Backbone as numpy.savetxt, mean C-alpha at the origin, in Angstrom:
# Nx Ny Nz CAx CAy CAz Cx Cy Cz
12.93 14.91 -15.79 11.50 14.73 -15.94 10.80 16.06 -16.17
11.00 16.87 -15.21 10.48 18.26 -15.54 10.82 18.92 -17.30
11.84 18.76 -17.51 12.72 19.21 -18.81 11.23 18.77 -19.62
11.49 17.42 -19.70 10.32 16.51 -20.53 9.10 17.41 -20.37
8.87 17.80 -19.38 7.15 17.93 -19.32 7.07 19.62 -19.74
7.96 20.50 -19.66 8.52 21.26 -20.11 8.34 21.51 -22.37
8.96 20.49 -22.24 9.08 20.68 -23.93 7.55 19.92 -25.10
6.93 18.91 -23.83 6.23 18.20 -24.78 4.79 19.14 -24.14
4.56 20.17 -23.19 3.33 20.34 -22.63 2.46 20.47 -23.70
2.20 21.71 -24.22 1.65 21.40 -25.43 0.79 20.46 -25.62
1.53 19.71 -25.82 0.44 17.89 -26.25 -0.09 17.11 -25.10
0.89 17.11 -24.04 0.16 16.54 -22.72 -1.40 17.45 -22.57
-1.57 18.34 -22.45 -2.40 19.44 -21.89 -3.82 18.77 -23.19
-2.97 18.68 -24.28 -4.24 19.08 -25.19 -4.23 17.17 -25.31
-3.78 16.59 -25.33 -4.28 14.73 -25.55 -3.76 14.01 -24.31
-4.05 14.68 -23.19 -3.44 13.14 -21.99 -4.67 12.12 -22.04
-4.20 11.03 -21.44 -5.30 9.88 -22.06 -6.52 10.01 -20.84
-7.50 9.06 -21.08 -8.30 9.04 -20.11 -8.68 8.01 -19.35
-7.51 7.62 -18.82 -7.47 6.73 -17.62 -5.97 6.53 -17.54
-5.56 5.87 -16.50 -4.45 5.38 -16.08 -3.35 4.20 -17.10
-4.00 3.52 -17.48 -3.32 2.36 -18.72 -1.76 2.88 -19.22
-1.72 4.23 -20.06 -0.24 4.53 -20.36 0.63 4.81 -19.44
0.52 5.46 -18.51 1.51 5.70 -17.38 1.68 4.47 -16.30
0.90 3.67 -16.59 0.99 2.08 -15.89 1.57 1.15 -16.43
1.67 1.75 -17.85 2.23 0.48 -18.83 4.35 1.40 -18.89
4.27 2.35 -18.75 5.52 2.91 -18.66 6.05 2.42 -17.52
5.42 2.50 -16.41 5.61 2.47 -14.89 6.25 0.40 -15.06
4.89 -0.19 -15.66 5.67 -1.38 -15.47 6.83 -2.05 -16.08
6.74 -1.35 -17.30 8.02 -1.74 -18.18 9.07 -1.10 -17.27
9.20 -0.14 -16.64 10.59 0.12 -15.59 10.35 -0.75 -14.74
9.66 -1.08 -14.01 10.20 -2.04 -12.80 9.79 -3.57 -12.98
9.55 -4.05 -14.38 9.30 -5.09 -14.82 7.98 -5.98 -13.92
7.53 -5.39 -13.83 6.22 -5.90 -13.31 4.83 -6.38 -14.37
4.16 -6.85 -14.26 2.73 -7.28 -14.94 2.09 -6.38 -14.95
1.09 -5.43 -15.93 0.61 -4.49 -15.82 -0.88 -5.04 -14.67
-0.97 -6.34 -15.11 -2.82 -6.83 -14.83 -2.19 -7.08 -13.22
-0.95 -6.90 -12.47 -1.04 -6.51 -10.72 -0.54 -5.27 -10.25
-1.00 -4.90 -11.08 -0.75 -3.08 -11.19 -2.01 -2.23 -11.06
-2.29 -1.51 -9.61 -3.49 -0.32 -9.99 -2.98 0.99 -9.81
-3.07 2.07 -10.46 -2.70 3.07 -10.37 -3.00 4.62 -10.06
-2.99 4.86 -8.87 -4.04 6.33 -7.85 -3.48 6.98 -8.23
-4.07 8.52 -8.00 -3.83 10.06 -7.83 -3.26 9.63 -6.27
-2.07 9.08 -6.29 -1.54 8.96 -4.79 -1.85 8.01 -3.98
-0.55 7.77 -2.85 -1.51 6.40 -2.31 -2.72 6.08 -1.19
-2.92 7.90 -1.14 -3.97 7.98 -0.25 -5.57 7.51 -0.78
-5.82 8.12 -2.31 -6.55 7.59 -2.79 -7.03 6.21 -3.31
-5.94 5.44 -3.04 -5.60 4.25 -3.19 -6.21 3.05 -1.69
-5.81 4.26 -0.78 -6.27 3.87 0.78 -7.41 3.58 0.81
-8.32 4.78 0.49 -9.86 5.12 0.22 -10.28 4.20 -0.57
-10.01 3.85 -1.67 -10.80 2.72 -2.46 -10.71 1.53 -1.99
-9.56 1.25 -1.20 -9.27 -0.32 -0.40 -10.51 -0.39 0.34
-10.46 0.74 1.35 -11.47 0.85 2.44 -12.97 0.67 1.90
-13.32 1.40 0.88 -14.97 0.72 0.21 -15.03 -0.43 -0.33
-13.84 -1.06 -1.09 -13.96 -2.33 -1.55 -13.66 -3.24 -1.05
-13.07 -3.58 0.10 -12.01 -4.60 0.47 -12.50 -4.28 1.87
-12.50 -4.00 2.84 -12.51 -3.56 4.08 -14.32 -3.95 4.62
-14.49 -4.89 5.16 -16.24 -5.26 5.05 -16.47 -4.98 6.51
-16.25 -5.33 7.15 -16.13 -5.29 8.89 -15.15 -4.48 10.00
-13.90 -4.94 9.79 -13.04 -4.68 11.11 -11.56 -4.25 10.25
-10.56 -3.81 10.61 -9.32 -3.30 10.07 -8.23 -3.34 11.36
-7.16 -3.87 11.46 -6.06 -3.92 12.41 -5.20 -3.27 11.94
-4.52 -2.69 13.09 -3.33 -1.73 12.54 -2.17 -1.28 14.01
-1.06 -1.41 13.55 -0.09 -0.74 14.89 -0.43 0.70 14.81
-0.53 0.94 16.22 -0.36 2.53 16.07 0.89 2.83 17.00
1.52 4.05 16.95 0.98 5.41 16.10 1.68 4.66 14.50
0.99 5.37 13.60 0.72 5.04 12.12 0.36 5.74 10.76
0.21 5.36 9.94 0.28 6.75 8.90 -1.76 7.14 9.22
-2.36 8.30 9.53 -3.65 8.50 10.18 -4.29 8.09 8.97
-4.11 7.93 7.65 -5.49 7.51 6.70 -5.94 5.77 7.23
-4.96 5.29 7.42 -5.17 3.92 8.01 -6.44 3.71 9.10
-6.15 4.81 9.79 -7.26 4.73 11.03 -8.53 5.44 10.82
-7.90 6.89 10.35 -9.00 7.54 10.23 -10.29 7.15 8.88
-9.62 6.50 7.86 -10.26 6.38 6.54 -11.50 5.32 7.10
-11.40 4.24 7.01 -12.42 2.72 7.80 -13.17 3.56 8.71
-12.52 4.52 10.01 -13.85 4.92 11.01 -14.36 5.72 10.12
-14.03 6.31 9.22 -15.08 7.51 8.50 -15.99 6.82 7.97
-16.15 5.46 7.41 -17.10 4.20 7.26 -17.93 3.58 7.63
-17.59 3.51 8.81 -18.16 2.85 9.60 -17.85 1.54 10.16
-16.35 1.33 9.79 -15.59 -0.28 10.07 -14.94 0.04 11.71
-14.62 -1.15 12.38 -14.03 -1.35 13.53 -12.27 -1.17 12.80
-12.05 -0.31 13.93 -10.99 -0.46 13.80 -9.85 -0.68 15.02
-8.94 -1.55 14.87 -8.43 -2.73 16.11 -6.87 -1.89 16.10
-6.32 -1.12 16.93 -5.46 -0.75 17.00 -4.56 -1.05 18.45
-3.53 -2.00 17.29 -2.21 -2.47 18.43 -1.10 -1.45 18.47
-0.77 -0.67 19.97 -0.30 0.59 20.12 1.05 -0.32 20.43
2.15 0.31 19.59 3.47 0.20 19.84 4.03 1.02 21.34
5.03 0.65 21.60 5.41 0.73 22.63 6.74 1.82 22.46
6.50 3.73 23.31 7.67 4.25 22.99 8.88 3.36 24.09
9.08 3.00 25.01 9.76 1.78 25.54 11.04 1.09 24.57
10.37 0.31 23.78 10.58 -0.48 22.95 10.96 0.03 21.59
11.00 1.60 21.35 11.33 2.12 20.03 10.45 1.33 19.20
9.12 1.68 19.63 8.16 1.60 19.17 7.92 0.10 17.78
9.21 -0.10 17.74 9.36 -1.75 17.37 7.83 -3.19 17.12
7.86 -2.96 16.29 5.85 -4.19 16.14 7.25 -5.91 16.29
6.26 -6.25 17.02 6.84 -7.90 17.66 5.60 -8.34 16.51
6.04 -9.26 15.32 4.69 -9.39 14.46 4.07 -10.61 15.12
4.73 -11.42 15.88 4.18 -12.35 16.67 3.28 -11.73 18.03
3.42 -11.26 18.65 2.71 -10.34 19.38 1.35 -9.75 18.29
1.49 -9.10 17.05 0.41 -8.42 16.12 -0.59 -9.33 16.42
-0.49 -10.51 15.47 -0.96 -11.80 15.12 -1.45 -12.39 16.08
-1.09 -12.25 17.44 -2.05 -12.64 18.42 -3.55 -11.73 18.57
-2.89 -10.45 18.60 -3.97 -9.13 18.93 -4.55 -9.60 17.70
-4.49 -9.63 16.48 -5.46 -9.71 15.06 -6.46 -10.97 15.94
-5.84 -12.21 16.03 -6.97 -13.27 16.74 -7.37 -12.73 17.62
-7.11 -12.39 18.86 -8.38 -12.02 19.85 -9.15 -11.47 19.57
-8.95 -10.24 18.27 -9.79 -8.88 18.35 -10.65 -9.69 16.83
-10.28 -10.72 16.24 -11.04 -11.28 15.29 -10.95 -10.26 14.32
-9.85 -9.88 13.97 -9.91 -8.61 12.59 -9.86 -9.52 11.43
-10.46 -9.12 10.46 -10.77 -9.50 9.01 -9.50 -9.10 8.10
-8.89 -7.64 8.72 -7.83 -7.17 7.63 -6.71 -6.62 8.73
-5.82 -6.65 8.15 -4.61 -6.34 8.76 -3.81 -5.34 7.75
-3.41 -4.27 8.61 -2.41 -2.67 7.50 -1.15 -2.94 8.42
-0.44 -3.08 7.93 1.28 -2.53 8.43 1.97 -1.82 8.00
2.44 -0.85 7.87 3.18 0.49 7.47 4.93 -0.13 7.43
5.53 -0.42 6.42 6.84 -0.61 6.37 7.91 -0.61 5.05
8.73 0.74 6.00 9.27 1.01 7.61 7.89 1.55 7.49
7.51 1.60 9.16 6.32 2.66 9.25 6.57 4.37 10.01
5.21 4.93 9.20 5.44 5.85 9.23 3.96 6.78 10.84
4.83 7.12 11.56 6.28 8.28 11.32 7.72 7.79 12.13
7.65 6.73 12.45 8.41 6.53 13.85 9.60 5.35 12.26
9.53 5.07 11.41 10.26 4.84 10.88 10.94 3.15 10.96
10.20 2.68 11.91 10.40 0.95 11.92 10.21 0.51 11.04
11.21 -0.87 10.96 11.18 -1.89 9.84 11.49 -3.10 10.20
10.50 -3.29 9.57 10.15 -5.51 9.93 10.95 -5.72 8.79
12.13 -6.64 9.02 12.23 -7.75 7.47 11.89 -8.37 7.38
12.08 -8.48 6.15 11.82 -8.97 4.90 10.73 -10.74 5.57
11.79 -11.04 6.05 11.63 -12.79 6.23 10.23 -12.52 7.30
10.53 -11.64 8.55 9.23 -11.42 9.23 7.81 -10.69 8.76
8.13 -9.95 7.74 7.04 -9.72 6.60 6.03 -10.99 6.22
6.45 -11.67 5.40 6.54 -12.77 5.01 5.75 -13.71 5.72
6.76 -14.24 7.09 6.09 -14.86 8.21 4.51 -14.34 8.45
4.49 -13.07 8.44 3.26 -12.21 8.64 1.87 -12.95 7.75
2.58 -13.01 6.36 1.52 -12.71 5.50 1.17 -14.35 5.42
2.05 -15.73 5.58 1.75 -16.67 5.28 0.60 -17.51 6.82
0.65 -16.24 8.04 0.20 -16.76 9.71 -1.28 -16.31 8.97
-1.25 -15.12 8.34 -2.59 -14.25 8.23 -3.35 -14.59 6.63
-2.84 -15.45 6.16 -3.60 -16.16 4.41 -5.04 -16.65 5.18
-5.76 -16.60 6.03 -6.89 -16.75 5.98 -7.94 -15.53 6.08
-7.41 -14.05 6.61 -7.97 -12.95 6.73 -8.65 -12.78 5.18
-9.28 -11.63 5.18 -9.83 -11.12 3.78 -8.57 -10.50 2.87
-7.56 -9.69 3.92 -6.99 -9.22 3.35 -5.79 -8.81 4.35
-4.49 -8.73 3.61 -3.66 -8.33 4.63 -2.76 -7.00 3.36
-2.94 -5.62 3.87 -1.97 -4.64 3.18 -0.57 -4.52 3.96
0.36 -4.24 2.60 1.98 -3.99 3.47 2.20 -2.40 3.08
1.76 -1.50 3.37 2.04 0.02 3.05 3.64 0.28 2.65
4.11 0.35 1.49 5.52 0.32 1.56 6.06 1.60 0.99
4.93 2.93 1.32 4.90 4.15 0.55 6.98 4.50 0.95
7.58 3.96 2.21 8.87 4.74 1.97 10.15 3.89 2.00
9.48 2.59 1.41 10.44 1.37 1.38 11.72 1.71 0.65
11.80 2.58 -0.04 13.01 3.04 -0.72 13.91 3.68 -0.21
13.54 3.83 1.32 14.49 4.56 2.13 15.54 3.28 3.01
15.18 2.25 2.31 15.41 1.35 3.42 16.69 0.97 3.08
17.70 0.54 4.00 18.99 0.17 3.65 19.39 -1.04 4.52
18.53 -1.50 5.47 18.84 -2.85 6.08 19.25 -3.95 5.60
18.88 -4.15 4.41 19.12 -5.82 3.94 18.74 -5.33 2.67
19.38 -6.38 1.67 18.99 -5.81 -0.01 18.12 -6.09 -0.80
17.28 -6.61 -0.10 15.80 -7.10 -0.99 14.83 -6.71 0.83
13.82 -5.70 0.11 13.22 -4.90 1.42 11.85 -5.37 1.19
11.65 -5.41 -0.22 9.86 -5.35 -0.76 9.38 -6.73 -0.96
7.78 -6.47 -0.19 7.36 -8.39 -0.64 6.33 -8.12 -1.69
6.39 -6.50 -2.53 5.75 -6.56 -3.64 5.91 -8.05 -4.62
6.67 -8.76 -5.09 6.68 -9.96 -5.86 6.08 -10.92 -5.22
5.78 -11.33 -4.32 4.67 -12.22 -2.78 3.36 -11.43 -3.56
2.99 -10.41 -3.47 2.02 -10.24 -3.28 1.21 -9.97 -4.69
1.90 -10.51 -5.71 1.32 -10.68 -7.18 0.59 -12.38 -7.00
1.42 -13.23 -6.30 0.77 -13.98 -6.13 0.37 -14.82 -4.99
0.14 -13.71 -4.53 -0.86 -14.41 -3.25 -2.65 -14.14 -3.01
-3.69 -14.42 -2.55 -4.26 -14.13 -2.73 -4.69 -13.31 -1.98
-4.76 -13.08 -1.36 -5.31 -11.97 -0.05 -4.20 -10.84 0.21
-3.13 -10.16 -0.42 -2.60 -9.48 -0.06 -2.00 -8.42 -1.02
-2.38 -7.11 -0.56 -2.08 -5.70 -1.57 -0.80 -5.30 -0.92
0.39 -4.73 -1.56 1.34 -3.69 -1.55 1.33 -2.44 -2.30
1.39 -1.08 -0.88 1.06 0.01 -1.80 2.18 0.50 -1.53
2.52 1.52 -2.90 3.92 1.83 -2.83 3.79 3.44 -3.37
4.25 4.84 -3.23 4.04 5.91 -3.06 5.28 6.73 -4.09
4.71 6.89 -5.61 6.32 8.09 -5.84 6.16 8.98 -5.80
5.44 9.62 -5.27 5.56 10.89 -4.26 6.66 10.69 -3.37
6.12 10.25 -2.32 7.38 10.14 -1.29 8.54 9.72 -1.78
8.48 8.32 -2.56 10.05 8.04 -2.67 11.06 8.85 -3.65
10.48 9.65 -4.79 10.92 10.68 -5.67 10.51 11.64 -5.46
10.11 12.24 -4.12 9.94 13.74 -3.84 8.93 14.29 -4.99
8.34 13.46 -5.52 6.90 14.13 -6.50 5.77 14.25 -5.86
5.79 14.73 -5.17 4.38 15.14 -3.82 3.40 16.03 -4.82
3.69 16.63 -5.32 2.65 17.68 -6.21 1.70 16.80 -7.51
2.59 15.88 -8.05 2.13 15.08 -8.80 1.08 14.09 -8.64
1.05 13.49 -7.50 0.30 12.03 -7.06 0.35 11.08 -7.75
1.27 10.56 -7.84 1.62 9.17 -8.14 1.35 8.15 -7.10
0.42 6.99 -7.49 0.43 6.16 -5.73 -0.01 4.90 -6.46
0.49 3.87 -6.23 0.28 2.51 -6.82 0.12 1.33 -6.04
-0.32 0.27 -6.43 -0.41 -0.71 -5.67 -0.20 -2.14 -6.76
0.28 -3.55 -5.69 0.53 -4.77 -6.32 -0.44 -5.41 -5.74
-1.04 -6.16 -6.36 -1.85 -7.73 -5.66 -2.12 -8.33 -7.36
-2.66 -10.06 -6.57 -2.77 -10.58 -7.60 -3.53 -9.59 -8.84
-4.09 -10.60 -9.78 -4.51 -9.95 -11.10 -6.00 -9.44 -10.66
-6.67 -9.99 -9.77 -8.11 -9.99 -9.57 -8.43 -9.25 -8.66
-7.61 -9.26 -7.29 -7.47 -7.73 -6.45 -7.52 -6.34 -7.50
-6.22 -6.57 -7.93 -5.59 -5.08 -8.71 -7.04 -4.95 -9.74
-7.23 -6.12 -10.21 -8.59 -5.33 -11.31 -9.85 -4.85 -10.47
-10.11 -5.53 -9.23 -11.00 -4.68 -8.82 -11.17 -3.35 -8.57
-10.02 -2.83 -8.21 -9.24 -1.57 -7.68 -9.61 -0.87 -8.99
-8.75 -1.05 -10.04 -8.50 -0.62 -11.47 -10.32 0.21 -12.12
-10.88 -1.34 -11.73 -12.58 -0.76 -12.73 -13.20 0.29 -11.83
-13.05 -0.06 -10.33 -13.77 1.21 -9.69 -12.84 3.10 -9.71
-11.60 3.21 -10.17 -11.20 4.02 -10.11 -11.48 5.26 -11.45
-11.60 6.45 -10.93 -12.26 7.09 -11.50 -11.23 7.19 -13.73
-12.34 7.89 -14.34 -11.52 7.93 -15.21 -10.32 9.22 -15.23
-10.56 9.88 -14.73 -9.77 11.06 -14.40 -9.01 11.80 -13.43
């Protein structure tokens, strides 16, 4: 990749496009995805931030300890934010049946899960993912943070990115920074249906 960016700079420098569309349309032709459940950040932090103004109206649930934009981004807002503290005990392990209770009492609107999450490195499968997202289809919104799902080696299908093209209430954000060590670059993407992802898409900047 470097080689590439290396020989063609030149032209990148003097015609890169102005918006996201070509490197989304490359991005999906590799992992065979729909471009229209495709949005595409300067990283998936920025990606965080736009959830949080568009999507995020009231309250936000989340396990902690957790990746801090989760928590910190919504209070910088002014949203409630409902944090179910994992247990070091328990290797800090989320019981999603246990979550899903705390989301009802505390009446959260949105639900973030980090998986594996980060920093403590837990991972819900696949099937309890899932379970998650079909208990919580009445929230506004439920995100699956899957910025380091590529590290995962438990079982061979890890991602409920394909769930979440068609479901309605639910975003997967996924990070190649982290998973290809391109941290300098900011690459940060996300899946939801066609009408999520376009909301995301029109508010993001052109540059």
């Amino acid at each position: 990749m470097f080689e590439g960016l290396e020989r063609n700079l030149q032209n990148i420098l003097k015609y890169y496009p102005s918006d996201a569309d070509t490197i989304t349309a490359e991005l999906c032709a590799t992992l065979r995805l729909n471009p229209q459940t495709v949005a595409m950040g300067n990283g998936s932090t920025e990606l965080i931030t736009w959830i949080d103004h568009l999507l995020v109206r009231e309250s936000l649930a989340t396990p902690i300890p957790t990746f801090g934009r989760w928590t910190d981004q919504p209070l910088e807002t002014g949203k409630r934010v409902d944090m179910f503290p994992l247990q070091e005990n328990q290797d800090f392990e989320l019981d999603a049946d246990a979550f899903i209770r705390f989301v009802r009492h505390r009446g959260s609107r949105v639900a973030v899960i980090c998986n594996p999450n980060n920093p403590d490195g837990g991972y819900v499968a696949r099937r309890e993912v899932l379970r998650l997202l079909d208990t919580l289809a009445d929230l506004d919104l439920v995100v699956i943070d899957e910025s380091f799902i590529d590290f995962v080696d438990a079982e061979q299908y890890t991602s409920v990115a394909d769930e979440a093209a068609i479901r309605p209430n639910v975003i997967v954000l996924k990070s190649l920074g982290k998973n290809f060590g391109l941290h300098g670059i900011r690459f940060g993407y996300l899946v939801a249906n066609p009408a999520l992802a376009g909301t995301i898409r029109k508010a993001l900047p052109k540059w």
